[in-house]
Short mmCIF file of C-alpha atoms (C1' of nucleotides) in Angstrom, two decimals:
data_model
loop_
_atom_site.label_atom_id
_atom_site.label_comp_id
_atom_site.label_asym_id
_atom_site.label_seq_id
_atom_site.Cartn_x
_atom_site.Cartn_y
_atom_site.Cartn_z
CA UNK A 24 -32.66 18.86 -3.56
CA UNK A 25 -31.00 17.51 -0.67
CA UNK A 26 -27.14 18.94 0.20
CA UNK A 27 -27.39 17.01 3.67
CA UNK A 28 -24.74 14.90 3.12
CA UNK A 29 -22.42 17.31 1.04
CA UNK A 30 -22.98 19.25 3.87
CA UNK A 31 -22.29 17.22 6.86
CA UNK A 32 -19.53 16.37 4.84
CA UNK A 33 -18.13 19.79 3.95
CA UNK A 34 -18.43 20.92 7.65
CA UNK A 35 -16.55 17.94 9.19
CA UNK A 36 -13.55 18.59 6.97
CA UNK A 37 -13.57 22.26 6.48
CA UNK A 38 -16.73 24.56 8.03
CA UNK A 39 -16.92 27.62 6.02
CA UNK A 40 -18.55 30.46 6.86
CA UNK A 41 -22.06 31.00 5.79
CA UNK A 42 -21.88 33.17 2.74
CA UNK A 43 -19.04 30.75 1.47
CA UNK A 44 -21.50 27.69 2.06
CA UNK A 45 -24.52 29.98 0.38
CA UNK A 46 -22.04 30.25 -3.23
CA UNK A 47 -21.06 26.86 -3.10
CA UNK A 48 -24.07 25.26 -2.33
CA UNK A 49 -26.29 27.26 -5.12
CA UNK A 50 -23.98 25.46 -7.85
CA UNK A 51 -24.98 21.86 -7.00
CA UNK A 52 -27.78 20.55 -9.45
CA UNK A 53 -29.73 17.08 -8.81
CA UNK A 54 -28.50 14.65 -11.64
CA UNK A 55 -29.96 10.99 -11.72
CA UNK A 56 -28.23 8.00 -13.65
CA UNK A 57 -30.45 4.70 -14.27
CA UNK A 58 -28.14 1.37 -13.47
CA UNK A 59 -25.73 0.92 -16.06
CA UNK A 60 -25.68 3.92 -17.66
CA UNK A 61 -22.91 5.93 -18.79
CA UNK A 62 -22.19 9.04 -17.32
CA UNK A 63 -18.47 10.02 -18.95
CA UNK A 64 -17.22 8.54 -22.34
CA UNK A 65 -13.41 8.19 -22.79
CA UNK A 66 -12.38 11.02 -25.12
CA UNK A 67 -14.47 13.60 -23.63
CA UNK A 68 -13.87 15.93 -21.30
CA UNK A 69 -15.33 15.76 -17.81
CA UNK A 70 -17.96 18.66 -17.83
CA UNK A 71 -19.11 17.85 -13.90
CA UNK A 72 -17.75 17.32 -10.22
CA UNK A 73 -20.39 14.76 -8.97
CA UNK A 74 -21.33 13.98 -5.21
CA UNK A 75 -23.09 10.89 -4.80
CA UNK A 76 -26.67 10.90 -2.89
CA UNK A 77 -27.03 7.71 -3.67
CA UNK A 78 -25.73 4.36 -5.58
CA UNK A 79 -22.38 3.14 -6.63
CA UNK A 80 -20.32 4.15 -9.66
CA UNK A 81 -17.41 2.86 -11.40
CA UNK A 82 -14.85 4.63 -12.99
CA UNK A 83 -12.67 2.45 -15.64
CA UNK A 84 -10.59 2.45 -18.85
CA UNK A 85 -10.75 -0.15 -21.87
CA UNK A 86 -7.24 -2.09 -22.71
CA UNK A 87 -7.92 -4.43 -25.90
CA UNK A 88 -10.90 -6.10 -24.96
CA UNK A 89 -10.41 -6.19 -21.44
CA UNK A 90 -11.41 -3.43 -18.74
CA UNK A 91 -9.45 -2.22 -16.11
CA UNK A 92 -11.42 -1.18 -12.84
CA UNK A 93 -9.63 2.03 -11.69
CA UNK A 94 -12.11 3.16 -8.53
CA UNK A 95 -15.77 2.61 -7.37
CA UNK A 96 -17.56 5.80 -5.43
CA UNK A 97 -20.21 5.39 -3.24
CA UNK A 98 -23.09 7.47 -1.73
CA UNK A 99 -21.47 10.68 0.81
CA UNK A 100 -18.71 10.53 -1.61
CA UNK A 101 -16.91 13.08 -4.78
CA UNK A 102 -17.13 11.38 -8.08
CA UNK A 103 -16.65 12.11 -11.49
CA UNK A 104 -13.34 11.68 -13.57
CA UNK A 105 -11.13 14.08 -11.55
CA UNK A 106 -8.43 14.67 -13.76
CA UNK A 107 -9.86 15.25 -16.73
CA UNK A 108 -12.65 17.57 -14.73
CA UNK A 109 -9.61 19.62 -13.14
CA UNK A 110 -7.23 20.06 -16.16
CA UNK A 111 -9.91 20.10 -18.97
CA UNK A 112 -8.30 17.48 -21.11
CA UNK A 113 -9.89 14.50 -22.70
CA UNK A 114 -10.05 11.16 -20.50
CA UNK A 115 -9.35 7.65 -21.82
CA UNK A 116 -12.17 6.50 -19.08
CA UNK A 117 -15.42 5.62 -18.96
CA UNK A 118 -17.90 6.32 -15.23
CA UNK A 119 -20.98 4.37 -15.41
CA UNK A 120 -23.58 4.30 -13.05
CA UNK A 121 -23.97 0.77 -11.45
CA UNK A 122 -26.61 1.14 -9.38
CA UNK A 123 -29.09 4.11 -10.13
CA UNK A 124 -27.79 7.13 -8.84
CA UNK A 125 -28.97 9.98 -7.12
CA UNK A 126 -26.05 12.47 -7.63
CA UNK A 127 -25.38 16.44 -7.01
CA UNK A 128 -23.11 17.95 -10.19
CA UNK A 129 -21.43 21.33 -10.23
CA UNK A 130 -20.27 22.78 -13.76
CA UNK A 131 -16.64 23.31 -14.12
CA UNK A 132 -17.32 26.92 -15.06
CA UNK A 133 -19.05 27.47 -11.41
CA UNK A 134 -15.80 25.00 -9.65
CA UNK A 135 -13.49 27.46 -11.60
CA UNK A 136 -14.96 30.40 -10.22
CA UNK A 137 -15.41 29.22 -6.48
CA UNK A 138 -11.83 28.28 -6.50
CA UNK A 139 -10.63 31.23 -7.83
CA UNK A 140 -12.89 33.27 -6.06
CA UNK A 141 -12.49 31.41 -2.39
CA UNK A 142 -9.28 30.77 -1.91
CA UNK A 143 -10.49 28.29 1.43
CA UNK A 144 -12.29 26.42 -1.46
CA UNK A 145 -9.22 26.19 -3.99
CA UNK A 146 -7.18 24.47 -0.82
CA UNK A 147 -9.92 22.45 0.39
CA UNK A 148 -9.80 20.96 -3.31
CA UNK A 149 -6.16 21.17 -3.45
CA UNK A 150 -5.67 18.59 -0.32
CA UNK A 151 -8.96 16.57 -1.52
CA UNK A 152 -7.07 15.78 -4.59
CA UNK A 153 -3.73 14.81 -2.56
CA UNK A 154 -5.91 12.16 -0.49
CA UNK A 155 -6.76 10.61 -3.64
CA UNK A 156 -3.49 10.64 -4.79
CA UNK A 157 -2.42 9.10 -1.39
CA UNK A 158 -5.11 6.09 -1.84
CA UNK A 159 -3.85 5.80 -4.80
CA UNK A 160 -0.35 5.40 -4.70
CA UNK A 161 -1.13 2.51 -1.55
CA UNK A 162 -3.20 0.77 -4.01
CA UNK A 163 -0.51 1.04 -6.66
CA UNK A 164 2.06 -0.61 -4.42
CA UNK A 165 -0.54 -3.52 -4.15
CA UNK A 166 -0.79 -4.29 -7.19
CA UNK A 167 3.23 -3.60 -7.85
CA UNK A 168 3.91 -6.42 -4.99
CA UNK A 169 0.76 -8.68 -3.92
CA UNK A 170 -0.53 -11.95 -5.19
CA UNK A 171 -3.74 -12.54 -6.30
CA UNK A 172 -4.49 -13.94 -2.64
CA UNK A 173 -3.12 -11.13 -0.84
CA UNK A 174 -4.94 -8.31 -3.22
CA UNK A 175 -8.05 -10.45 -2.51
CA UNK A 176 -7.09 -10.72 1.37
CA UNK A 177 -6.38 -7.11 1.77
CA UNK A 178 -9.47 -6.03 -0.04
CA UNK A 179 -12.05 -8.70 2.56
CA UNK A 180 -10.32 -6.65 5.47
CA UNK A 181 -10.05 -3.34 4.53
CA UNK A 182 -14.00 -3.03 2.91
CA UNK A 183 -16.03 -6.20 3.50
CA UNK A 184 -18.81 -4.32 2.66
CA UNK A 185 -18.38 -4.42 -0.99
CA UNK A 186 -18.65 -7.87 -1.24
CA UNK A 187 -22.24 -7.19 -0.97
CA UNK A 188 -22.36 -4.19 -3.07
CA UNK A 189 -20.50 -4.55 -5.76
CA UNK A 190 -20.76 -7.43 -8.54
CA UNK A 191 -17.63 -9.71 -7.99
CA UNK A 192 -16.46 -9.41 -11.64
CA UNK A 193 -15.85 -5.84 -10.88
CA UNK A 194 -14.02 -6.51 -7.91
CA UNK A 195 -11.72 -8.75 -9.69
CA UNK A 196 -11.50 -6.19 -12.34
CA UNK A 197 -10.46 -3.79 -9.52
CA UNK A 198 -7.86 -6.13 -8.26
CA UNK A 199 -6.43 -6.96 -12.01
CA UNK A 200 -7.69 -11.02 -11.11
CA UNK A 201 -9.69 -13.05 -13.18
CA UNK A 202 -13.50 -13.13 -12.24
CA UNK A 203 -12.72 -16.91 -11.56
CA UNK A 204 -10.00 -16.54 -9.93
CA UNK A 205 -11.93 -14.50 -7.61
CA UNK A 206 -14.44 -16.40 -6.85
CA UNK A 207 -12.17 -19.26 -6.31
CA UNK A 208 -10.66 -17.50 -3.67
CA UNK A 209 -13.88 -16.64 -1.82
CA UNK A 210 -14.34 -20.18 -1.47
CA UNK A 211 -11.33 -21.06 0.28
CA UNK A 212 -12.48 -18.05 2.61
CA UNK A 213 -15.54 -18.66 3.62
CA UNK A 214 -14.90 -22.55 5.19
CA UNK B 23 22.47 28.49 -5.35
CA UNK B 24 21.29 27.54 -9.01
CA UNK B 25 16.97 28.61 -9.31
CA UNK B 26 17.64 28.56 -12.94
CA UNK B 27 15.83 25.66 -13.80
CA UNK B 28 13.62 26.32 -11.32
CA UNK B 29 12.80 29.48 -12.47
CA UNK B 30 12.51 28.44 -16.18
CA UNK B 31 9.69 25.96 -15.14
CA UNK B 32 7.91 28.13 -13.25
CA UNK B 33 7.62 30.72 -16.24
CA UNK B 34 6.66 27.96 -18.37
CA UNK B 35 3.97 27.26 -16.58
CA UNK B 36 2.91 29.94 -14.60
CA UNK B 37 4.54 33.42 -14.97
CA UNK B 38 4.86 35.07 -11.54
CA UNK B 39 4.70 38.89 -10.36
CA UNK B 40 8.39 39.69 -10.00
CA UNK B 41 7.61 40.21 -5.80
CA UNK B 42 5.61 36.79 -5.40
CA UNK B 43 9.06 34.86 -7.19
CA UNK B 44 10.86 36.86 -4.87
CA UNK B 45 9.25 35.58 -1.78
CA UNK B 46 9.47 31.93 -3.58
CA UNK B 47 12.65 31.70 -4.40
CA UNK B 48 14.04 32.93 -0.98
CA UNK B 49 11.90 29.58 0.23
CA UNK B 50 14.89 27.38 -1.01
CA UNK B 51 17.46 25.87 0.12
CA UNK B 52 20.31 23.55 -1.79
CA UNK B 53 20.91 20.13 -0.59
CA UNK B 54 22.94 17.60 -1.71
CA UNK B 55 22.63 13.52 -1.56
CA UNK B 56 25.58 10.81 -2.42
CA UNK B 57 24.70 7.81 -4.32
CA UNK B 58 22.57 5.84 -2.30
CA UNK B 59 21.65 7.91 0.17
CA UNK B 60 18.23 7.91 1.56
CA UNK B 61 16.65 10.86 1.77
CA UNK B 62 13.45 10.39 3.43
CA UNK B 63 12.56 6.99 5.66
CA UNK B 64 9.21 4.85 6.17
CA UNK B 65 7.60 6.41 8.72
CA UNK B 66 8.48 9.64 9.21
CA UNK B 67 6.73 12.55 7.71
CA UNK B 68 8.24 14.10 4.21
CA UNK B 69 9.39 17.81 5.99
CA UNK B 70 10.58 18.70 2.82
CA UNK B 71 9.36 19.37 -1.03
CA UNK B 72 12.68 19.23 -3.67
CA UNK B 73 13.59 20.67 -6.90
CA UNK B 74 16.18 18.47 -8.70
CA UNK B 75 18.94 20.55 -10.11
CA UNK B 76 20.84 17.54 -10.77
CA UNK B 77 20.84 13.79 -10.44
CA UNK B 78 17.91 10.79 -10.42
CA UNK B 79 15.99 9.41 -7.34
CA UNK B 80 14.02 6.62 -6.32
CA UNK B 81 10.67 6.54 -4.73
CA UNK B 82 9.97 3.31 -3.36
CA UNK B 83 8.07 1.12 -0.72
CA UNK B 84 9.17 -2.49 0.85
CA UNK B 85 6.44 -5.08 0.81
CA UNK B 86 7.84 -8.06 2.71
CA UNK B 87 11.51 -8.56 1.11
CA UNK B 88 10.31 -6.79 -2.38
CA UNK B 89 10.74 -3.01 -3.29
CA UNK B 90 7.89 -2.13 -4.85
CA UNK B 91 9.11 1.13 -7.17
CA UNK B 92 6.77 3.81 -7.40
CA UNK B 93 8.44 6.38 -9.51
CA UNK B 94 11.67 7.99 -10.08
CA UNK B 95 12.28 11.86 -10.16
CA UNK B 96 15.33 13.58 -12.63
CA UNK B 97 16.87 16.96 -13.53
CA UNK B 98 14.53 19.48 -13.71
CA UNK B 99 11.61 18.28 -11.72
CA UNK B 100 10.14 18.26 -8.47
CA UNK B 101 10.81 15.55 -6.04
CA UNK B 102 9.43 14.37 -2.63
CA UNK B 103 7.12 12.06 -1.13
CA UNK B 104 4.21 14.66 -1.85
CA UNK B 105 1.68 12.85 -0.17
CA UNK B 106 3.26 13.28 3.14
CA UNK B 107 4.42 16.08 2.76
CA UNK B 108 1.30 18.17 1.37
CA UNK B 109 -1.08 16.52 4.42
CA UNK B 110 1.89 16.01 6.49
CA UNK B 111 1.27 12.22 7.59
CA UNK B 112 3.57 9.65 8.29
CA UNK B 113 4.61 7.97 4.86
CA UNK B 114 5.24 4.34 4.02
CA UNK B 115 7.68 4.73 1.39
CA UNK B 116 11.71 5.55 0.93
CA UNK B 117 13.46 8.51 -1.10
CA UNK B 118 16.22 7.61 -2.05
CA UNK B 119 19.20 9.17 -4.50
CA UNK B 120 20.31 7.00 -7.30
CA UNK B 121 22.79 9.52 -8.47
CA UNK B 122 24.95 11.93 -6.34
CA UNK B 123 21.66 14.50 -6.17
CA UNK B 124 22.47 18.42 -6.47
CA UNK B 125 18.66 19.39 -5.16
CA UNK B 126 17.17 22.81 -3.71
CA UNK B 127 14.56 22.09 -0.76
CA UNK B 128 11.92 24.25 1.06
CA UNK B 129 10.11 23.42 4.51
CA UNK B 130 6.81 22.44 4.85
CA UNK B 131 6.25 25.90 6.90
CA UNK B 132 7.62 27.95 4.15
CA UNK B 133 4.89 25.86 2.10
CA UNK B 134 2.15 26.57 3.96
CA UNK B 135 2.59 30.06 4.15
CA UNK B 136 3.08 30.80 0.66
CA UNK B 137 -0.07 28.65 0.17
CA UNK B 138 -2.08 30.48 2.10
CA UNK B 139 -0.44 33.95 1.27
CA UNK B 140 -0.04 33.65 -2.54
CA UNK B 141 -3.21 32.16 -4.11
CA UNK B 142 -1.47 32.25 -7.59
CA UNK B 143 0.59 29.11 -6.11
CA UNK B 144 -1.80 27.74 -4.23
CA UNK B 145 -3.84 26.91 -7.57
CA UNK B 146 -0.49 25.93 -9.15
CA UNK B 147 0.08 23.38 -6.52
CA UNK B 148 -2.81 21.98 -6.83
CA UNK B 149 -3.06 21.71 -10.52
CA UNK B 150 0.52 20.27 -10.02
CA UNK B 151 -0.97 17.23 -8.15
CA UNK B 152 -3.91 17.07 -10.73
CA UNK B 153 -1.24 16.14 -12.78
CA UNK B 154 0.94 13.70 -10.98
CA UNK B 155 -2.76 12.16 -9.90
CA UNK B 156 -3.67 12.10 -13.76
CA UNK B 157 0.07 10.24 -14.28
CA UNK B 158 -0.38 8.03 -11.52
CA UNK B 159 -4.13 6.71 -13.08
CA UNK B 160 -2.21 5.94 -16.74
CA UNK B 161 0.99 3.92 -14.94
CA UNK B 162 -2.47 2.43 -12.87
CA UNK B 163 -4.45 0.70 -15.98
CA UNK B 164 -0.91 -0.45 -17.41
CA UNK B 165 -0.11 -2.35 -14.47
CA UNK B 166 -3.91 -3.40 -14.19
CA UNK B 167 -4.34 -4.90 -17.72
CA UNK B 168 -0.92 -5.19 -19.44
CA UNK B 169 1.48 -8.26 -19.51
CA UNK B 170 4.90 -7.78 -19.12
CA UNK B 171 5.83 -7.41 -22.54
CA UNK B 172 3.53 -5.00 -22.87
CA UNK B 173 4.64 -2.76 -20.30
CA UNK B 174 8.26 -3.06 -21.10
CA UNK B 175 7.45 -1.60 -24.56
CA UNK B 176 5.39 1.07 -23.24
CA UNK B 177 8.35 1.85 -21.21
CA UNK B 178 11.14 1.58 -24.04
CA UNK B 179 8.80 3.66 -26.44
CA UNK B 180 7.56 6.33 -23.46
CA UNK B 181 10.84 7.05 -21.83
CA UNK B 182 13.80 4.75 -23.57
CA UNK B 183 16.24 7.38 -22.32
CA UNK B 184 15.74 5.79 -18.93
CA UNK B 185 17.64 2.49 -19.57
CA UNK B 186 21.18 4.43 -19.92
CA UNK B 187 20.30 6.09 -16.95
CA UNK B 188 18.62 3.70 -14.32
CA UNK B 189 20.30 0.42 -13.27
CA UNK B 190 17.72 -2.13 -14.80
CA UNK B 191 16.89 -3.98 -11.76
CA UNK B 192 14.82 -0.48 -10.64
CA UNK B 193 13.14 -0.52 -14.05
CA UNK B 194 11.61 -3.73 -13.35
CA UNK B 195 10.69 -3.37 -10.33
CA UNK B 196 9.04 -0.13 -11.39
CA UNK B 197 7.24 -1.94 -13.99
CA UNK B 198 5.94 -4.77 -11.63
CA UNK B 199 8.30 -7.39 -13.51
CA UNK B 200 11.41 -9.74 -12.44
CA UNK B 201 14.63 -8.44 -12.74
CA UNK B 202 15.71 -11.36 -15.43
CA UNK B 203 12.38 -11.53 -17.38
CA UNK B 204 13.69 -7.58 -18.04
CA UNK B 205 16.77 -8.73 -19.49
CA UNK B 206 15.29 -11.46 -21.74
CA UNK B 207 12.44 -8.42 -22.80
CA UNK B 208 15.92 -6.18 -23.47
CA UNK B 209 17.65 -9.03 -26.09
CA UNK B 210 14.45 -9.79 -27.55
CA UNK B 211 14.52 -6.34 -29.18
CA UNK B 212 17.89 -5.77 -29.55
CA UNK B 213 17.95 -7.57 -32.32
"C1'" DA C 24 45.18 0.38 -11.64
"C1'" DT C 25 43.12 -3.01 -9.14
"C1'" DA C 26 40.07 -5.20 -6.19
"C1'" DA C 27 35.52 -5.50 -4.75
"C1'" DA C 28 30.79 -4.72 -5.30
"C1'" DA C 29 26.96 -4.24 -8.02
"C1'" DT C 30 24.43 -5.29 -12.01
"C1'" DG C 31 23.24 -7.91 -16.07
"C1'" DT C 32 22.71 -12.26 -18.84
"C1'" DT C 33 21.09 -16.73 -19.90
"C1'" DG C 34 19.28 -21.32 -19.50
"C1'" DA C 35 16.56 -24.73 -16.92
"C1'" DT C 36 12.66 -25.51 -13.95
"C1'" DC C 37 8.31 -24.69 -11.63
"C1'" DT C 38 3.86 -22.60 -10.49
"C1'" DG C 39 0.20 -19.13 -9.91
"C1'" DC C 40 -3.19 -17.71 -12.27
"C1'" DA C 41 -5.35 -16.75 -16.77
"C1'" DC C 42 -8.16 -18.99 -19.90
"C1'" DC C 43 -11.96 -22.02 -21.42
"C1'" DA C 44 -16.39 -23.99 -20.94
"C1'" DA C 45 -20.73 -25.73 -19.13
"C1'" DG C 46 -23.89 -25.68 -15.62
"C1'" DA C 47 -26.01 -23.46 -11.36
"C1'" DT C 48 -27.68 -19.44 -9.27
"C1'" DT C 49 -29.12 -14.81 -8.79
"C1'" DT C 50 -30.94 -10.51 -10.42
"C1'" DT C 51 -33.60 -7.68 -13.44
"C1'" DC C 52 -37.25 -6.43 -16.24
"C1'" DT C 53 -42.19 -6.45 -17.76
"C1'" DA D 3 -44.79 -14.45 -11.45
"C1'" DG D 4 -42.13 -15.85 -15.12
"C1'" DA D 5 -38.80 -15.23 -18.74
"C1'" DA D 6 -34.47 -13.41 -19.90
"C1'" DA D 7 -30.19 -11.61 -18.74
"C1'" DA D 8 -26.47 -11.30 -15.90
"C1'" DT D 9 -23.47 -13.26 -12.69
"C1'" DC D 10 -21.20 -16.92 -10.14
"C1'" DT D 11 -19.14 -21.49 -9.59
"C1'" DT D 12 -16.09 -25.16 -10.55
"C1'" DG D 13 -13.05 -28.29 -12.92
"C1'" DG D 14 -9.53 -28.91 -16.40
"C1'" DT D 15 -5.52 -27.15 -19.14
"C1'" DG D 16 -1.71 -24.21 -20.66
"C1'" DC D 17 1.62 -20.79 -20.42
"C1'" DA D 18 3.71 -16.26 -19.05
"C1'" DG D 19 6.62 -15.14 -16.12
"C1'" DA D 20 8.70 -16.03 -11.37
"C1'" DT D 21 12.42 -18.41 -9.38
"C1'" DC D 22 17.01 -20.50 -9.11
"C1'" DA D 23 21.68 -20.52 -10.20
"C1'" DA D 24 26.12 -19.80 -12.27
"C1'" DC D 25 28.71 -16.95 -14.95
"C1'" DA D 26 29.81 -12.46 -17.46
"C1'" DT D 27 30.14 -7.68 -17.41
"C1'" DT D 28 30.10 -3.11 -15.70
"C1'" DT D 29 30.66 0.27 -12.15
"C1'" DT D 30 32.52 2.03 -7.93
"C1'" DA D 31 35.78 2.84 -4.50
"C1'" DT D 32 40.65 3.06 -2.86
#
DNA sequence: ATAAAATGTTGATCTGCACCAAGATTTTCT
DNA sequence: AGAAAATCTTGGTGCAGATCAACATTTTAT
């Protein structure tokens, strides 16, 4: 079971001394997702904190017919549905796996305890969750104010690397485009 | 110095040991705004975190000439940029007062320590921004999948005490929509 | 009370982008 | 390797909603 990279991770925002590390690291339990799979249906509540190993995920909500990309996590990073994990209320999303996925989960029994027990823990995941909140709200400002070009524009510069990662239609999703719309746009990029 | 409110949300939520509301409430501080004023600029970091005894501000950010609004803050909740102020960065958006703003304040510092000192308020903090987070991802899909008559209703329906109280202009820009499709929404159901 | 400023309304255009559809390409599975 | 499924591309069309503008109304300040 490999807590490398939760590690590395751990220690580079907070190091905690060792017996801390030893009760947080004993609640982490290998989890794999094949592609596509589901991992959290809307109207559950999120049993599991996730830390990705390996693969991509998606987190995202259905509106009618359509679905509306709310975040993609990636290998070294948290996943799961956060909000609904935290408060223990029912989500309206759904995380799928969309590459198979080599993840680390933690009950929310043992994440309950730890916080409550190590109070370095319960502000480590108190600022975690105001990061995401901060990404969020910049994202939310894009999508208040930017065209479809400058969504698209913003997205090339600030993680190129998706393009390669990520099926477009999901990117468009993520940026509230249409798929051809999209891929329109790549054109006119890549002259 | 009026913690009424204050204190009536905080027992509604989280009843306190009489000494830890002590050391709490001597953390703040009243403040008031005129109409219009801005409270905290683009740029700087948010020093402050605000309880809102009376009066309705804006949260906003300028994207070229557009506001972009990001959320508006009333009577009896907390206020802020909370972002910047919880990880104390530089912030890229405006707070300003709508309303003449009757508002009690305490310092970052005086944060921290009760953070650190009280873990009772620590948790509730954080559990605080679960919350605006879990907000934040519903106003998220609307913008992401709804037209504009859809998010108009969701608005009238949600909150329609808001359209005595905010000029309409800040609605619409809230809801990612032009000032004058707004008003043609508004007549449409008038009738 | 009055002037001035801010906000709201309404109609007439104009356009960005969603929508549709059919074919090309890539990826996945066995 | 080959078939099937998924994804991407590209052109054509339509419309929701932005933009413009002029006037009406409400709110604020003195």
């Amino acid at each position: 079971m490999s807590l490398e990279l939760l590690r590395k991770l751990a220690n580079s925002m907070m190091p905690l001394p060792d017996h801390e590390w030893e009760a947080l690291a004993a609640c982490w339990h290998p989890v794999q997702f094949k592609r596509k799979e589901v991992i959290t249906v809307a109207g559950e509540v999120e049993k599991y904190l996730y830390f990705v190993n390996a693969g991509v995920q998606r987190l995202f909500c259905l509106e009618g017919d359509k679905e509306a990309t709310l975040l993609f996590t990636y290998t070294g990073s948290f996943s799961g549905i956060m909000d609904s994990f935290q408060l223990q209320q029912p989500t309206s999303a759904y995380l799928e796996a969309l590459t198979a996925s080599d993840m680390l989960r933690m009950s929310y029994a043992d994440f309950d305890r730890l916080t409550l027990q190590y109070p370095t823990i319960e502000r480590w995941v108190r600022l975690g969750t105001v990061a995401a909140l901060s990404g969020l709200l910049e994202r939310h400002k894009e999508l208040l104010s930017f065209t479809a070009e400058q969504k698209f524009r913003k997205l090339l510069t600030r993680s190129p690397h998706v393009l390669q990662l990520i099926p477009h239609k999901y990117l468009a999703s993520y940026l509230g485009i249409d798929p051809a719309t999209f891929s329109k746009l790549l054109s006119t990029v890549k002259l």
